[in-house]
Amino acid sequence: MNASVVAEFMKLVKRPATWLIAVVWMLLTLVFGYVFPYFSYRGTSTGPGEPVGEQALSGALPAELASTAIQGMPLFAGALALLLGVLATGSEYGWDTVKVLLTQGPRRLSVLGGKLVALAVLMLAIVLATFVVDGAASVVVASITDSPVNWPPFGELARGVGAGWLIVVMWCFGGAFLGTMLRGTALAVDVGLVWALAIENLVRAFGSVVDFVDVVQRYLPGTNAGSLVAALGGSAQGQPGGTPGVTEVVSGTHAAVVLGAYLIAFAVLACVLLRRRDVL
Amino acid sequence: MTELLVRTDDLTKRYGERIAVDHIGLQVRRGEVYGFLGPNGAGKTTTLRMLLGLVRASAGTARVLGAAPGNPAALARIGMLVESPAFYPYLSGRDNLRVFARYAKVPGSKVDEALETVDLTERAKDRASSYSLGMKQRLGVAAALLKDPELLILDEPTNGLDPAGMADMRMLIRRLGTGGHTVLLSSHLLGEVQQVCDRVGVISQGVLVRQGTVRELRGHGSLRVVAEPLDEANAVTARMFGAERVSVHESALHVSVDEDAAPSVNRELVLAGIAVRSIGWHERSLEEIFFEMTAPEEVAK
Ligand SMILES: Nc1ncnc2c1ncn2[C@@H]1O[C@H](COP(=O)(O)OP(=O)(O)O)[C@@H](O)[C@H]1O
Ligand SMILES: [Mg+2]
């Protein structure tokens, strides 16, 4: 499997789409975590909402780095992670390279295992990069607003990195599963994004009014991702300064367990499918 | 006993109701270039995919290099190019081979060797997506050669190439064949198989209709006699060689005897008062034999 991990890395690192996604990820985390909050603090926001002032600013300062850096992971970063997962598995079908890999000698499971390990490591690198980029942005915001630079304790940062990683790896493996199941990228991306961006939100909208929908949503990947962020201090959607995708439906522990279960389920299902099906 | 690198018994693949491969018994011997010949849709690719462990057989067995299809140790000794060559379009030709070499656990030095063999060294730095069809095909062969395989499985490797490219590819395959590799080559082109292969298996509608050397498939030639009246000529030659050796085909008599029987046949016919218009040696072309063998009624037998 080591050989498969290395080979997978060569593919990921040299693939332009990987870098494009990483750059978009960094831009979005900056825009939603720092640029918009800074401007709403300055009162230049022209939307219907009143400037949320101090509250918006506090999220953009170093002290809240951990929650701000991961607040986008349930939504846009999750969607981008899913995209990376779909591309990693689905493209092999699109380009028909899957038959080449599987006839080189490794077992089918080590090919997929190598892919998943490489993706998980890539996700960790991107999450760490998010913290570095956001940390730098928070220092900039602090200095131009004459605010103090108080870093959160190391334990909080580590928990933030861990939670962010768990969330995006879960989405990423979900994408890898969809790419494997649908043997391609186009449909898998559609299904994944419609799920993550539309269906989860619709279910959540009804969850507050219909009881059994509420039960269902407690076990959806997006809800649990959002709840994990909320548990680490992110403000929920609907609250002042709240972030779309962040919700307080379930506790942090519940969320972490459900996310872990999804992550494992996606990996196992992808393995079963690849192992059992003909490569046509 | 010649060693069989590939041996299948009643190998069968069904896709729902359709039988793509129907109880095939393929035998590829060490050191030969084996031609797997059949029209489009005959079941060649499906068979090769089963041999590589990509597709599971519905029934029957296959042994490849002494192991079940898909066995990792056996795969390490097999090079393959199935259907169209497949690459990562954003990687260079060389990087593509490097990635495959990783999976195959062969040293990176093999990459340049393989590029050299197929004459792609100069363009190795360019993206694979910028390659012409012929170059892609050659890169596909290079990928198949990375493992320095004992057995090469090539599925219609000249598909889509121009005549010069085809000639190059055939020369390369022949060279590999004489260089100690065993090659299993599928093709729908008769001339190609005739040029390159030692033995041939002919498949049609999933059925292996014939297996043997090109000579064996072609069978013996015959004397073709055009004479008048034909039925009297038929009687005379039947008396000479036995009725089972004589047949009438397209208003000519075909007599299955050696070529040097021609003068005596001629003499007997003339003595019997029959007008002999022409008498000559006739060999059926492989084309004819191929069409005969792959005709639906023949396959049904
Ligand atoms: N995945 C599939 N599903 C259904 N039928 C298939 C599939 N792959 C091949 N076939 C059918 O099996 C037969 C043999 O196809 P194939 O092995 O590709 O032939 P060849 O390579 O000789 O052209 C064809 O009739 C084809 O339509
Ligand atoms: Mg084919």
Coordinates of N, CA and C in Angstrom, one line a residue, chain A residues 1 3-4 6-8 10-12 14-16 92 95-108 110-111 115 275-280, chain B residues 13 15 49 52-56 72 75-76 78 80 82-91 95 98-105 127 143 146-147:
Chain A
M1 N 0.8 -1.2 0.0 CA 0.0 0.0 0.0 C 0.9 1.3 0.0
A3 N 3.4 1.9 -1.8 CA 3.6 2.3 -3.1 C 2.4 3.1 -3.7
S4 N 1.2 2.6 -3.3 CA 0.0 3.2 -3.8 C -0.1 4.6 -3.2
V6 N 2.3 6.7 -2.3 CA 3.3 7.5 -3.0 C 2.8 7.9 -4.4
A7 N 2.3 6.9 -5.1 CA 1.8 7.1 -6.5 C 0.7 8.1 -6.5
E8 N -0.2 7.9 -5.5 CA -1.4 8.8 -5.4 C -1.0 10.2 -5.2
M10 N 1.9 11.6 -6.1 CA 2.4 12.1 -7.3 C 1.3 12.7 -8.1
K11 N 0.2 11.9 -8.2 CA -0.9 12.4 -9.1 C -1.6 13.6 -8.5
L12 N -1.8 13.6 -7.2 CA -2.5 14.7 -6.5 C -1.8 16.0 -6.7
K14 N 0.7 16.9 -8.7 CA 0.9 17.4 -10.0 C -0.4 17.8 -10.8
R15 N -1.5 17.6 -10.1 CA -2.8 17.8 -10.8 C -3.2 19.3 -10.6
P16 N -3.4 20.0 -11.6 CA -3.8 21.4 -11.5 C -5.1 21.6 -10.7
E92 N -10.4 8.4 -12.4 CA -9.7 7.2 -12.9 C -10.6 6.4 -13.8
W95 N -10.9 8.6 -17.2 CA -9.7 8.4 -18.1 C -9.4 7.0 -18.3
D96 N -10.1 6.1 -17.7 CA -10.0 4.7 -17.9 C -8.6 4.1 -17.4
T97 N -8.0 4.9 -16.5 CA -6.7 4.5 -15.9 C -6.9 3.4 -14.8
V98 N -8.1 3.3 -14.4 CA -8.4 2.3 -13.3 C -7.9 0.9 -13.7
K99 N -8.1 0.6 -15.0 CA -7.7 -0.8 -15.5 C -6.2 -0.9 -15.5
V100 N -5.5 0.2 -15.7 CA -4.1 0.1 -15.7 C -3.5 -0.1 -14.3
L101 N -4.1 0.7 -13.4 CA -3.6 0.6 -12.0 C -3.9 -0.8 -11.5
L102 N -5.1 -1.4 -11.7 CA -5.4 -2.7 -11.2 C -4.7 -3.8 -11.8
T103 N -4.1 -3.6 -13.0 CA -3.3 -4.7 -13.6 C -1.8 -4.5 -13.3
Q104 N -1.4 -3.5 -12.5 CA 0.0 -3.4 -12.3 C 0.5 -4.4 -11.2
G105 N -0.4 -4.9 -10.4 CA 0.0 -5.9 -9.4 C -0.6 -5.7 -8.0
P106 N -0.8 -4.4 -7.6 CA -1.3 -4.3 -6.3 C -2.8 -4.8 -6.2
R107 N -3.1 -5.2 -5.0 CA -4.5 -5.6 -4.8 C -5.4 -4.4 -4.9
R108 N -6.7 -4.7 -5.3 CA -7.6 -3.6 -5.5 C -7.7 -2.7 -4.2
S110 N -5.5 -2.2 -1.9 CA -4.4 -1.3 -1.6 C -4.4 -0.1 -2.5
V111 N -4.9 -0.3 -3.8 CA -5.0 0.9 -4.6 C -6.0 1.9 -4.0
K115 N -5.2 5.6 -2.0 CA -5.9 6.8 -2.4 C -6.4 7.5 -1.2
R275 N -14.0 -3.7 -4.9 CA -13.6 -5.1 -4.9 C -14.5 -6.0 -5.6
R276 N -15.8 -5.8 -5.5 CA -16.7 -6.7 -6.1 C -17.1 -6.5 -7.5
R277 N -17.0 -5.3 -8.0 CA -17.5 -5.1 -9.4 C -16.5 -5.3 -10.4
D278 N -17.0 -5.6 -11.6 CA -16.1 -5.8 -12.8 C -15.6 -4.4 -13.2
V279 N -14.4 -4.4 -13.7 CA -13.8 -3.2 -14.3 C -14.1 -3.2 -15.8
L280 N -15.0 -2.4 -16.3 CA -15.4 -2.6 -17.7 C -14.7 -1.6 -18.6
Chain B
K13 N -18.6 -15.5 -20.2 CA -19.0 -14.3 -19.5 C -20.4 -14.0 -20.1
Y15 N -23.5 -11.1 -19.9 CA -24.0 -9.8 -19.4 C -25.5 -9.9 -19.5
R49 N -10.0 -9.1 -20.6 CA -10.3 -8.5 -19.3 C -10.4 -9.6 -18.2
L52 N -7.1 -10.8 -17.2 CA -6.4 -9.9 -16.3 C -7.0 -9.7 -15.0
G53 N -8.1 -10.4 -14.7 CA -8.8 -10.2 -13.4 C -9.6 -8.9 -13.3
L54 N -9.8 -8.2 -14.4 CA -10.6 -7.0 -14.3 C -12.1 -7.4 -14.3
V55 N -12.5 -8.4 -15.1 CA -13.8 -8.9 -15.2 C -13.9 -10.3 -14.7
R56 N -14.9 -10.6 -13.9 CA -15.1 -11.9 -13.3 C -15.8 -12.8 -14.3
P72 N -1.8 -11.2 -7.8 CA -0.8 -10.1 -7.8 C 0.5 -10.6 -8.3
L75 N 0.3 -10.9 -12.0 CA 0.1 -9.6 -12.7 C 1.5 -8.9 -12.8
A76 N 2.3 -9.2 -11.8 CA 3.7 -8.5 -11.8 C 4.5 -9.0 -13.0
I78 N 3.0 -9.7 -16.1 CA 2.2 -9.5 -17.3 C 2.1 -8.0 -17.6
M80 N 0.2 -5.2 -20.1 CA -1.1 -5.2 -20.8 C -1.4 -3.8 -21.5
V82 N -5.1 -2.9 -22.9 CA -6.4 -3.3 -23.2 C -7.3 -2.2 -23.7
E83 N -7.9 -2.4 -24.9 CA -8.7 -1.5 -25.6 C -7.8 -0.2 -25.8
S84 N -8.3 1.0 -25.5 CA -7.5 2.1 -25.8 C -6.5 2.4 -24.7
P85 N -5.3 3.0 -25.0 CA -4.4 3.3 -24.0 C -4.9 4.3 -23.0
A86 N -4.6 4.3 -21.7 CA -5.2 5.2 -20.8 C -4.1 5.9 -20.0
F87 N -4.3 7.3 -19.9 CA -3.3 8.1 -19.2 C -3.9 9.2 -18.4
Y88 N -3.1 9.8 -17.5 CA -3.5 11.0 -16.9 C -3.1 12.2 -17.8
P89 N -4.1 12.9 -18.3 CA -3.8 13.8 -19.4 C -2.9 15.0 -18.9
Y90 N -2.9 15.3 -17.6 CA -2.2 16.4 -17.1 C -0.7 16.1 -16.8
L91 N -0.4 14.8 -16.8 CA 1.0 14.4 -16.6 C 1.8 14.2 -17.9
D95 N 6.0 11.0 -16.6 CA 5.4 11.0 -15.3 C 4.3 9.9 -15.2
R98 N 6.0 6.9 -14.6 CA 6.5 6.8 -13.3 C 5.4 6.4 -12.3
V99 N 4.2 6.9 -12.5 CA 3.1 6.6 -11.6 C 2.8 5.1 -11.7
F100 N 2.7 4.6 -13.0 CA 2.4 3.2 -13.2 C 3.6 2.3 -12.6
A101 N 4.8 2.8 -12.7 CA 5.9 2.0 -12.2 C 5.9 1.9 -10.7
R102 N 5.4 3.0 -10.1 CA 5.2 2.9 -8.6 C 4.3 1.8 -8.2
Y103 N 3.1 1.8 -8.9 CA 2.1 0.7 -8.6 C 2.7 -0.7 -8.8
A104 N 3.5 -0.8 -9.9 CA 4.0 -2.1 -10.3 C 5.3 -2.4 -9.4
K105 N 5.7 -1.4 -8.6 CA 6.9 -1.6 -7.8 C 8.2 -2.0 -8.7
R127 N 3.1 16.8 -22.1 CA 1.9 16.3 -21.5 C 1.3 15.2 -22.4
A143 N 4.1 1.4 -21.3 CA 3.5 1.1 -20.0 C 3.4 -0.4 -19.8
L146 N 6.9 -1.9 -18.9 CA 7.6 -1.5 -17.7 C 8.1 -2.7 -16.8
K147 N 7.3 -3.7 -16.7 CA 7.6 -4.8 -15.8 C 8.5 -5.8 -16.5

